[in-house]
Each structure stands twice: as structure tokens, then as C-alpha cells.
PDB file of C-alpha atoms and ligand atoms in Angstrom:
ATOM      1  CA  MET A   1     123.183 120.414  96.956  1.00 89.00           C
ATOM      2  CA  THR A   2     120.251 117.511  96.900  1.00 93.00           C
ATOM      3  CA  ARG A   3     122.533 114.032  95.043  1.00 96.00           C
ATOM      4  CA  ILE A   4     120.116 111.883  92.984  1.00 97.00           C
ATOM      5  CA  LEU A   5     121.240 108.644  91.489  1.00 98.00           C
ATOM      6  CA  ILE A   6     118.673 107.604  88.427  1.00 98.00           C
ATOM      7  CA  ILE A   7     119.346 103.624  87.385  1.00 98.00           C
ATOM      8  CA  GLU A   8     117.591 103.372  83.985  1.00 97.00           C
ATOM      9  CA  ASP A   9     117.964 101.601  80.825  1.00 97.00           C
ATOM     10  CA  GLU A  10     115.554 103.394  78.844  1.00 96.00           C
ATOM     11  CA  LYS A  11     117.251 106.647  77.127  1.00 97.00           C
ATOM     12  CA  ALA A  12     114.342 108.761  76.568  1.00 95.00           C
ATOM     13  CA  ILE A  13     112.917 108.478  79.993  1.00 94.00           C
ATOM     14  CA  ARG A  14     116.715 108.684  82.117  1.00 96.00           C
ATOM     15  CA  MET A  15     117.783 111.626  79.837  1.00 96.00           C
ATOM     16  CA  ALA A  16     114.069 112.961  80.811  1.00 95.00           C
ATOM     17  CA  LEU A  17     114.797 112.566  84.287  1.00 96.00           C
ATOM     18  CA  GLU A  18     118.128 113.738  83.979  1.00 97.00           C
ATOM     19  CA  ASP A  19     116.907 117.210  83.063  1.00 96.00           C
ATOM     20  CA  ASP A  20     114.044 117.503  85.091  1.00 95.00           C
ATOM     21  CA  PHE A  21     115.775 117.367  88.004  1.00 96.00           C
ATOM     22  CA  MET A  22     118.689 119.518  86.738  1.00 96.00           C
ATOM     23  CA  ALA A  23     115.847 121.879  86.318  1.00 95.00           C
ATOM     24  CA  GLU A  24     115.087 121.403  90.593  1.00 93.00           C
ATOM     25  CA  GLY A  25     118.094 122.179  91.588  1.00 94.00           C
ATOM     26  CA  PHE A  26     119.356 118.336  91.653  1.00 96.00           C
ATOM     27  CA  GLN A  27     122.969 116.835  91.491  1.00 96.00           C
ATOM     28  CA  VAL A  28     122.014 114.294  89.264  1.00 97.00           C
ATOM     29  CA  ASP A  29     124.443 111.568  88.224  1.00 97.00           C
ATOM     30  CA  SER A  30     122.963 108.149  85.869  1.00 98.00           C
ATOM     31  CA  ALA A  31     123.381 104.627  85.554  1.00 98.00           C
ATOM     32  CA  ASN A  32     122.054 102.587  82.510  1.00 97.00           C
ATOM     33  CA  SER A  33     122.053  99.134  83.656  1.00 97.00           C
ATOM     34  CA  GLY A  34     121.631  97.108  87.279  1.00 97.00           C
ATOM     35  CA  THR A  35     125.419  96.558  87.458  1.00 97.00           C
ATOM     36  CA  ALA A  36     126.490 100.343  86.707  1.00 97.00           C
ATOM     37  CA  GLY A  37     123.669 101.143  89.222  1.00 98.00           C
ATOM     38  CA  LEU A  38     124.901  98.632  92.048  1.00 97.00           C
ATOM     39  CA  GLN A  39     128.166 100.482  91.515  1.00 97.00           C
ATOM     40  CA  LYS A  40     127.118 103.513  91.808  1.00 97.00           C
ATOM     41  CA  GLY A  41     124.673 103.714  94.436  1.00 97.00           C
ATOM     42  CA  SER A  42     127.088 101.439  96.636  1.00 95.00           C
ATOM     43  CA  GLU A  43     129.034 105.055  96.628  1.00 92.00           C
ATOM     44  CA  PRO A  44     127.922 107.087  99.448  1.00 87.00           C
ATOM     45  CA  ASN A  45     127.571 109.908  97.226  1.00 90.00           C
ATOM     46  CA  TYR A  46     123.711 109.796  96.920  1.00 95.00           C
ATOM     47  CA  ASP A  47     120.400 111.107  99.234  1.00 94.00           C
ATOM     48  CA  ILE A  48     117.866 109.455  96.756  1.00 97.00           C
ATOM     49  CA  ILE A  49     118.382 106.535  94.169  1.00 97.00           C
ATOM     50  CA  LEU A  50     115.396 106.378  91.816  1.00 97.00           C
ATOM     51  CA  LEU A  51     116.091 102.820  90.711  1.00 97.00           C
ATOM     52  CA  ASP A  52     114.061 101.124  87.338  1.00 96.00           C
ATOM     53  CA  ILE A  53     112.932  97.214  87.316  1.00 94.00           C
ATOM     54  CA  MET A  54     113.160  96.236  84.400  1.00 93.00           C
ATOM     55  CA  LEU A  55     117.435  96.556  84.157  1.00 95.00           C
ATOM     56  CA  PRO A  56     119.819  95.005  81.807  1.00 92.00           C
ATOM     57  CA  GLU A  57     122.529  92.713  83.161  1.00 90.00           C
ATOM     58  CA  MET A  58     120.457  92.820  86.839  1.00 95.00           C
ATOM     59  CA  ASP A  59     116.887  93.706  87.466  1.00 94.00           C
ATOM     60  CA  GLY A  60     115.724  96.554  90.481  1.00 95.00           C
ATOM     61  CA  PHE A  61     115.081  93.964  92.793  1.00 92.00           C
ATOM     62  CA  GLU A  62     118.335  92.732  92.652  1.00 94.00           C
ATOM     63  CA  VAL A  63     119.976  95.693  93.145  1.00 95.00           C
ATOM     64  CA  LEU A  64     117.873  97.232  95.875  1.00 93.00           C
ATOM     65  CA  LYS A  65     118.580  93.185  97.640  1.00 90.00           C
ATOM     66  CA  GLU A  66     122.296  93.768  97.176  1.00 93.00           C
ATOM     67  CA  LEU A  67     122.425  97.713  98.008  1.00 92.00           C
ATOM     68  CA  ARG A  68     120.320  96.886 101.487  1.00 85.00           C
ATOM     69  CA  LYS A  69     122.833  93.629 102.070  1.00 85.00           C
ATOM     70  CA  ARG A  70     125.802  96.382 101.931  1.00 87.00           C
ATOM     71  CA  ASN A  71     124.316  98.027 104.039  1.00 82.00           C
ATOM     72  CA  VAL A  72     123.663 100.864 101.853  1.00 86.00           C
ATOM     73  CA  ARG A  73     120.719 103.212 103.557  1.00 84.00           C
ATOM     74  CA  THR A  74     120.246 105.371 100.943  1.00 91.00           C
ATOM     75  CA  PRO A  75     116.438 106.577 100.606  1.00 92.00           C
ATOM     76  CA  ILE A  76     115.293 104.471  96.928  1.00 94.00           C
ATOM     77  CA  ILE A  77     112.137 104.889  94.793  1.00 94.00           C
ATOM     78  CA  MET A  78     111.486 102.411  92.530  1.00 92.00           C
ATOM     79  CA  LEU A  79     110.171 102.932  88.965  1.00 93.00           C
ATOM     80  CA  THR A  80     107.481  99.914  87.573  1.00 89.00           C
ATOM     81  CA  ALA A  81     105.852  99.432  84.756  1.00 84.00           C
ATOM     82  CA  LYS A  82     104.102  96.621  85.673  1.00 78.00           C
ATOM     83  CA  SER A  83     101.179  95.635  88.463  1.00 72.00           C
ATOM     84  CA  LEU A  84     102.683  92.774  89.163  1.00 72.00           C
ATOM     85  CA  GLU A  85     106.135  94.318  90.007  1.00 76.00           C
ATOM     86  CA  ILE A  86     104.016  95.810  92.884  1.00 76.00           C
ATOM     87  CA  ASP A  87     103.024  93.302  94.305  1.00 71.00           C
ATOM     88  CA  LYS A  88     106.235  92.252  94.368  1.00 74.00           C
ATOM     89  CA  ILE A  89     107.218  95.308  95.795  1.00 74.00           C
ATOM     90  CA  LEU A  90     105.019  95.130  98.008  1.00 69.00           C
ATOM     91  CA  GLY A  91     106.021  91.825  99.766  1.00 65.00           C
ATOM     92  CA  LEU A  92     110.090  93.111  99.667  1.00 69.00           C
ATOM     93  CA  GLU A  93     111.816  92.334 103.117  1.00 63.00           C
ATOM     94  CA  PHE A  94     114.549  95.222 102.265  1.00 65.00           C
ATOM     95  CA  GLY A  95     113.001  98.810 102.292  1.00 71.00           C
ATOM     96  CA  VAL A  96     112.004 100.622  99.678  1.00 83.00           C
ATOM     97  CA  ASP A  97     110.679 104.385 100.373  1.00 85.00           C
ATOM     98  CA  ASP A  98     108.153 104.148  98.347  1.00 86.00           C
ATOM     99  CA  TYR A  99     107.148 103.388  94.731  1.00 87.00           C
ATOM    100  CA  VAL A 100     105.780 105.330  91.030  1.00 89.00           C
ATOM    101  CA  THR A 101     103.918 103.546  88.379  1.00 88.00           C
ATOM    102  CA  LYS A 102     105.186 104.327  84.893  1.00 88.00           C
ATOM    103  CA  PRO A 103     104.000 106.488  83.000  1.00 88.00           C
ATOM    104  CA  PHE A 104     104.448 108.758  85.703  1.00 88.00           C
ATOM    105  CA  SER A 105     104.476 112.821  85.438  1.00 89.00           C
ATOM    106  CA  PRO A 106     108.070 114.328  86.596  1.00 88.00           C
ATOM    107  CA  ARG A 107     106.031 116.489  88.590  1.00 88.00           C
ATOM    108  CA  GLU A 108     103.970 113.534  90.597  1.00 89.00           C
ATOM    109  CA  LEU A 109     107.975 111.803  90.525  1.00 93.00           C
ATOM    110  CA  GLN A 110     109.174 114.933  92.182  1.00 92.00           C
ATOM    111  CA  ALA A 111     106.903 115.356  94.473  1.00 91.00           C
ATOM    112  CA  ARG A 112     107.828 111.782  95.597  1.00 91.00           C
ATOM    113  CA  VAL A 113     110.977 112.495  95.360  1.00 94.00           C
ATOM    114  CA  LYS A 114     110.536 115.569  97.575  1.00 91.00           C
ATOM    115  CA  ALA A 115     108.277 114.042 100.042  1.00 89.00           C
ATOM    116  CA  VAL A 116     110.855 111.173 100.944  1.00 90.00           C
ATOM    117  CA  LEU A 117     113.762 113.702 101.298  1.00 90.00           C
ATOM    118  CA  ARG A 118     111.143 115.433 103.551  1.00 86.00           C
ATOM    119  CA  ARG A 119     110.510 112.630 105.644  1.00 79.00           C
ATOM    120  CA  VAL A 120     114.119 111.263 105.851  1.00 78.00           C
ATOM    121  CA  ASN A 121     115.325 114.521 106.880  1.00 76.00           C
ATOM    122  CA  GLU A 122     113.252 115.653 109.510  1.00 69.00           C
ATOM    123  CA  LYS A 123     113.296 111.998 110.966  1.00 53.00           C
ATOM    124  CA  PRO A 124     113.903 111.787 114.342  1.00 49.00           C
ATOM    125  CA  LYS A 125     110.410 113.543 114.802  1.00 48.00           C
ATOM    126  CA  ILE A 126     110.206 111.880 118.451  1.00 45.00           C
ATOM    127  CA  SER A 127     107.079 112.588 119.979  1.00 52.00           C
ATOM    128  CA  SER A 128     106.789 111.188 123.744  1.00 52.00           C
ATOM    129  CA  GLU A 129     106.355 107.418 122.533  1.00 62.00           C
ATOM    130  CA  LYS A 130     109.272 105.432 120.700  1.00 80.00           C
ATOM    131  CA  GLN A 131     108.048 101.914 121.202  1.00 86.00           C
ATOM    132  CA  ILE A 132     104.710 101.282 120.971  1.00 88.00           C
ATOM    133  CA  SER A 133     103.066  98.194 121.491  1.00 89.00           C
ATOM    134  CA  PHE A 134      99.665  96.572 120.719  1.00 90.00           C
ATOM    135  CA  GLY A 135      98.470  92.470 120.086  1.00 88.00           C
ATOM    136  CA  LYS A 136     100.952  91.013 118.810  1.00 91.00           C
ATOM    137  CA  ILE A 137     102.790  93.969 117.446  1.00 93.00           C
ATOM    138  CA  MET A 138     105.760  96.294 118.773  1.00 93.00           C
ATOM    139  CA  VAL A 139     106.635  99.072 117.220  1.00 94.00           C
ATOM    140  CA  ASP A 140     109.725 101.143 117.450  1.00 91.00           C
ATOM    141  CA  PHE A 141     109.435 104.470 115.930  1.00 87.00           C
ATOM    142  CA  GLN A 142     113.113 105.380 117.131  1.00 82.00           C
ATOM    143  CA  LYS A 143     115.231 102.435 115.200  1.00 83.00           C
ATOM    144  CA  TYR A 144     112.085 102.229 112.554  1.00 86.00           C
ATOM    145  CA  GLU A 145     111.695  98.492 113.403  1.00 90.00           C
ATOM    146  CA  CYS A 146     108.814  96.658 113.484  1.00 94.00           C
ATOM    147  CA  PHE A 147     107.788  93.011 114.937  1.00 94.00           C
ATOM    148  CA  LYS A 148     104.730  90.722 114.881  1.00 94.00           C
ATOM    149  CA  GLU A 149     105.502  87.761 117.521  1.00 92.00           C
ATOM    150  CA  GLY A 150     108.808  88.846 117.451  1.00 90.00           C
ATOM    151  CA  LYS A 151     109.684  88.125 114.022  1.00 93.00           C
ATOM    152  CA  LYS A 152     111.081  91.301 112.205  1.00 93.00           C
ATOM    153  CA  ILE A 153     108.371  92.533 109.630  1.00 93.00           C
ATOM    154  CA  THR A 154     109.445  95.296 107.206  1.00 91.00           C
ATOM    155  CA  LEU A 155     107.703  98.745 106.857  1.00 91.00           C
ATOM    156  CA  THR A 156     108.656 101.444 104.709  1.00 87.00           C
ATOM    157  CA  THR A 157     109.352 105.000 105.759  1.00 85.00           C
ATOM    158  CA  LEU A 158     106.454 105.773 104.974  1.00 88.00           C
ATOM    159  CA  GLU A 159     104.153 103.216 106.261  1.00 91.00           C
ATOM    160  CA  PHE A 160     106.497 103.771 109.828  1.00 91.00           C
ATOM    161  CA  ASP A 161     104.902 107.630 109.380  1.00 90.00           C
ATOM    162  CA  LEU A 162     101.767 106.776 108.556  1.00 93.00           C
ATOM    163  CA  LEU A 163     101.199 103.942 111.562  1.00 94.00           C
ATOM    164  CA  LYS A 164     102.833 106.835 113.941  1.00 92.00           C
ATOM    165  CA  PHE A 165     100.777 109.051 112.785  1.00 92.00           C
ATOM    166  CA  LEU A 166      97.759 107.329 113.116  1.00 94.00           C
ATOM    167  CA  ILE A 167      98.556 105.784 116.830  1.00 92.00           C
ATOM    168  CA  ASP A 168      98.893 109.208 117.967  1.00 88.00           C
ATOM    169  CA  LYS A 169      95.493 110.146 117.171  1.00 88.00           C
ATOM    170  CA  LYS A 170      94.403 106.491 118.174  1.00 88.00           C
ATOM    171  CA  GLY A 171      90.737 106.550 119.116  1.00 87.00           C
ATOM    172  CA  ASN A 172      90.034 109.246 116.371  1.00 88.00           C
ATOM    173  CA  ILE A 173      88.903 109.153 112.876  1.00 91.00           C
ATOM    174  CA  VAL A 174      91.282 110.941 110.816  1.00 93.00           C
ATOM    175  CA  ASP A 175      90.110 111.787 107.627  1.00 92.00           C
ATOM    176  CA  ARG A 176      92.097 111.489 104.498  1.00 91.00           C
ATOM    177  CA  ASP A 177      93.017 115.282 103.943  1.00 89.00           C
ATOM    178  CA  GLN A 178      94.847 114.629 107.831  1.00 90.00           C
ATOM    179  CA  ILE A 179      96.455 111.683 106.303  1.00 92.00           C
ATOM    180  CA  MET A 180      97.987 113.156 103.647  1.00 89.00           C
ATOM    181  CA  ASN A 181      99.207 116.601 105.175  1.00 87.00           C
ATOM    182  CA  GLU A 182     100.647 114.826 108.178  1.00 87.00           C
ATOM    183  CA  VAL A 183     102.600 112.265 106.909  1.00 89.00           C
ATOM    184  CA  TRP A 184     102.987 113.506 102.816  1.00 86.00           C
ATOM    185  CA  GLY A 185     103.032 117.123 103.393  1.00 81.00           C
ATOM    186  CA  ALA A 186     100.619 119.767 102.647  1.00 74.00           C
ATOM    187  CA  ASP A 187     102.911 120.905  99.371  1.00 74.00           C
ATOM    188  CA  VAL A 188     102.862 117.179  97.901  1.00 75.00           C
ATOM    189  CA  PHE A 189     100.484 116.102  95.609  1.00 75.00           C
ATOM    190  CA  VAL A 190      98.907 112.451  96.592  1.00 78.00           C
ATOM    191  CA  ALA A 191      95.618 111.049  95.398  1.00 80.00           C
ATOM    192  CA  PRO A 192      93.496 110.181  97.838  1.00 80.00           C
ATOM    193  CA  ARG A 193      93.177 106.113  96.608  1.00 85.00           C
ATOM    194  CA  THR A 194      97.089 106.476  97.683  1.00 87.00           C
ATOM    195  CA  VAL A 195      96.349 107.053 101.229  1.00 91.00           C
ATOM    196  CA  ASP A 196      94.180 103.821 100.785  1.00 92.00           C
ATOM    197  CA  THR A 197      96.774 101.946  99.215  1.00 91.00           C
ATOM    198  CA  HIS A 198      98.857 102.630 101.769  1.00 93.00           C
ATOM    199  CA  ILE A 199      96.703 101.430 104.891  1.00 95.00           C
ATOM    200  CA  LEU A 200      95.978  98.328 102.883  1.00 94.00           C
ATOM    201  CA  ASN A 201      99.635  97.396 102.690  1.00 94.00           C
ATOM    202  CA  LEU A 202     100.109  98.479 105.943  1.00 95.00           C
ATOM    203  CA  ARG A 203      96.842  96.056 107.302  1.00 96.00           C
ATOM    204  CA  LYS A 204      99.046  93.079 105.352  1.00 95.00           C
ATOM    205  CA  LYS A 205     102.144  94.028 107.422  1.00 95.00           C
ATOM    206  CA  ILE A 206     100.490  93.878 110.734  1.00 95.00           C
ATOM    207  CA  GLU A 207      96.708  92.815 110.811  1.00 95.00           C
ATOM    208  CA  ASP A 208      96.090  89.235 111.354  1.00 94.00           C
ATOM    209  CA  ASN A 209      93.266  89.343 109.189  1.00 94.00           C
ATOM    210  CA  PRO A 210      93.419  92.361 106.688  1.00 93.00           C
ATOM    211  CA  ALA A 211      90.397  92.009 105.646  1.00 92.00           C
ATOM    212  CA  GLN A 212      89.028  92.470 108.922  1.00 93.00           C
ATOM    213  CA  PRO A 213      91.142  94.232 110.625  1.00 94.00           C
ATOM    214  CA  GLU A 214      91.375  94.929 114.632  1.00 93.00           C
ATOM    215  CA  TRP A 215      93.716  98.115 114.837  1.00 94.00           C
ATOM    216  CA  ILE A 216      93.413 100.142 111.333  1.00 96.00           C
ATOM    217  CA  ILE A 217      90.066 100.299 111.403  1.00 93.00           C
ATOM    218  CA  GLY A 218      88.311 102.078 107.976  1.00 92.00           C
ATOM    219  CA  VAL A 219      85.027 104.877 109.138  1.00 89.00           C
ATOM    220  CA  ARG A 220      82.513 104.935 106.266  1.00 87.00           C
ATOM    221  CA  GLY A 221      83.006 108.047 103.821  1.00 85.00           C
ATOM    222  CA  ARG A 222      84.922 109.754 106.913  1.00 89.00           C
ATOM    223  CA  GLY A 223      88.376 108.508 106.976  1.00 92.00           C
ATOM    224  CA  TYR A 224      90.456 106.143 109.769  1.00 95.00           C
ATOM    225  CA  LYS A 225      90.985 105.351 113.192  1.00 93.00           C
ATOM    226  CA  PHE A 226      93.200 103.077 115.248  1.00 94.00           C
ATOM    227  CA  LEU A 227      91.938 101.429 117.985  1.00 90.00           C
ATOM    228  CA  SER A 228      92.907 102.501 121.355  1.00 72.00           C
ATOM    229  CA  SER A 229      93.997  98.948 123.226  1.00 56.00           C
TER     230      SER A 229
HETATM  231 CA1  LIG F 301     113.240  99.724  81.520  1.00 76.72          CA
END
């Protein structure tokens, strides 16, 4: 049984999430503050954690930082209400596996949770190459590590999978449908612009000038292409 921890202070949302995930067959636990969430989340009892950002005592960012500092590798999906927070999530040096913007539909959230779990469980989905270098970037797809000029940069697991897929298809154009099917999975609904958003984030991390990418090139009306070096 998949075990989920829901860290959310708003009672109505928390209870709705508890009901939704229980109905889906998850074993559900919850916490209503940052400190309670940190305490529960530090135990190796969960397969995935949903973490709200605006929380009493400790906010979601602090909880995340502390969990990762304690070497908790449980996948985390952040729940965010503000676009300002999204920028902060994208800039995090600590791994977040995905985020969902409030208000979200239970269906969307469940699809995201399942996609993260599927990615985590399918690891390692290693093809021939484990370590790849291009330009100033070195990626180790086995260890899920990425370096730019020797300095570690943090990619989410989704960004690793996305980059891996583009590199596997290097030199070829892949359209958004292919990316969605391969990276998110055919059973998961994501809006096509979600692909664009994650491509943009990935560019911000690996490209020198994200506005004029050298590696992940957009092909108007068709999709994206990783340039072969
Ligand atoms: Ca809240």
C-alpha cells in the first residue's frame, strides 16, 4: 500500500485530500503544522509527501530544507497558492519532485502523485549511457547528479527524466505529446504548456543564456530538439 503524508494546515483541504487519497487506496497520514510535518516526515514511513508552503510555525520551504538536510529522500510535491512561490520553488537547491498550484483538482493532484511514484519506482531506467557531457554540463543519470563547470546544480527528478529523453533522441525533433507520454506517462494528464514550463526551467539551469539556448532548441510548431554535439 502506498503511504502518503499530507502536510497542510487548512482543515478543509487537508480532510478533502485525506478522503481522496484514502478512496484511491493510499494509506494516509497528515500533519497540520510545519513542525508536526517535519517530525512525521523525518520517519521513513512514507512513499510520498505533499507539502503545503504557507504553514504555521515553520513554512514548507523550511520543512523541505530540514528534511533534505536530514537526508530524507522521500519524493515531495509542494502545494503552492502563489506564483511568487513558484519562482522560489524553481530556484530551490533542494530537490522537489513536482509542485501543484492551488486550486487544483483532486484528479490532477492524484495524477501528479502517481507520476512521481512511477518515476521513482521505475528508476533506474538506464539506457546505454549513464554519464553524459555536453558544453559545460556533465550529467550522471544513474546518480541523478548534474554539474555545470564542476559546480553541482540541482535538477528535479522530472527534469532529469526530461533531459534524458531529449538526449536519447538527440538531433531529432520530439513533439509535446511524445514528451508527455515518455516523461509523464501515457496515463497521466498534463497540459502541453506544462512541458514548455519544464523545458524553460531546465534551460534556466543548464543553458548559459536560456533565451538563446544552445542545447534544448524549440522548433516552432513542432516541439523540441536536443542538439547533438
Ligand atoms: Ca496553508
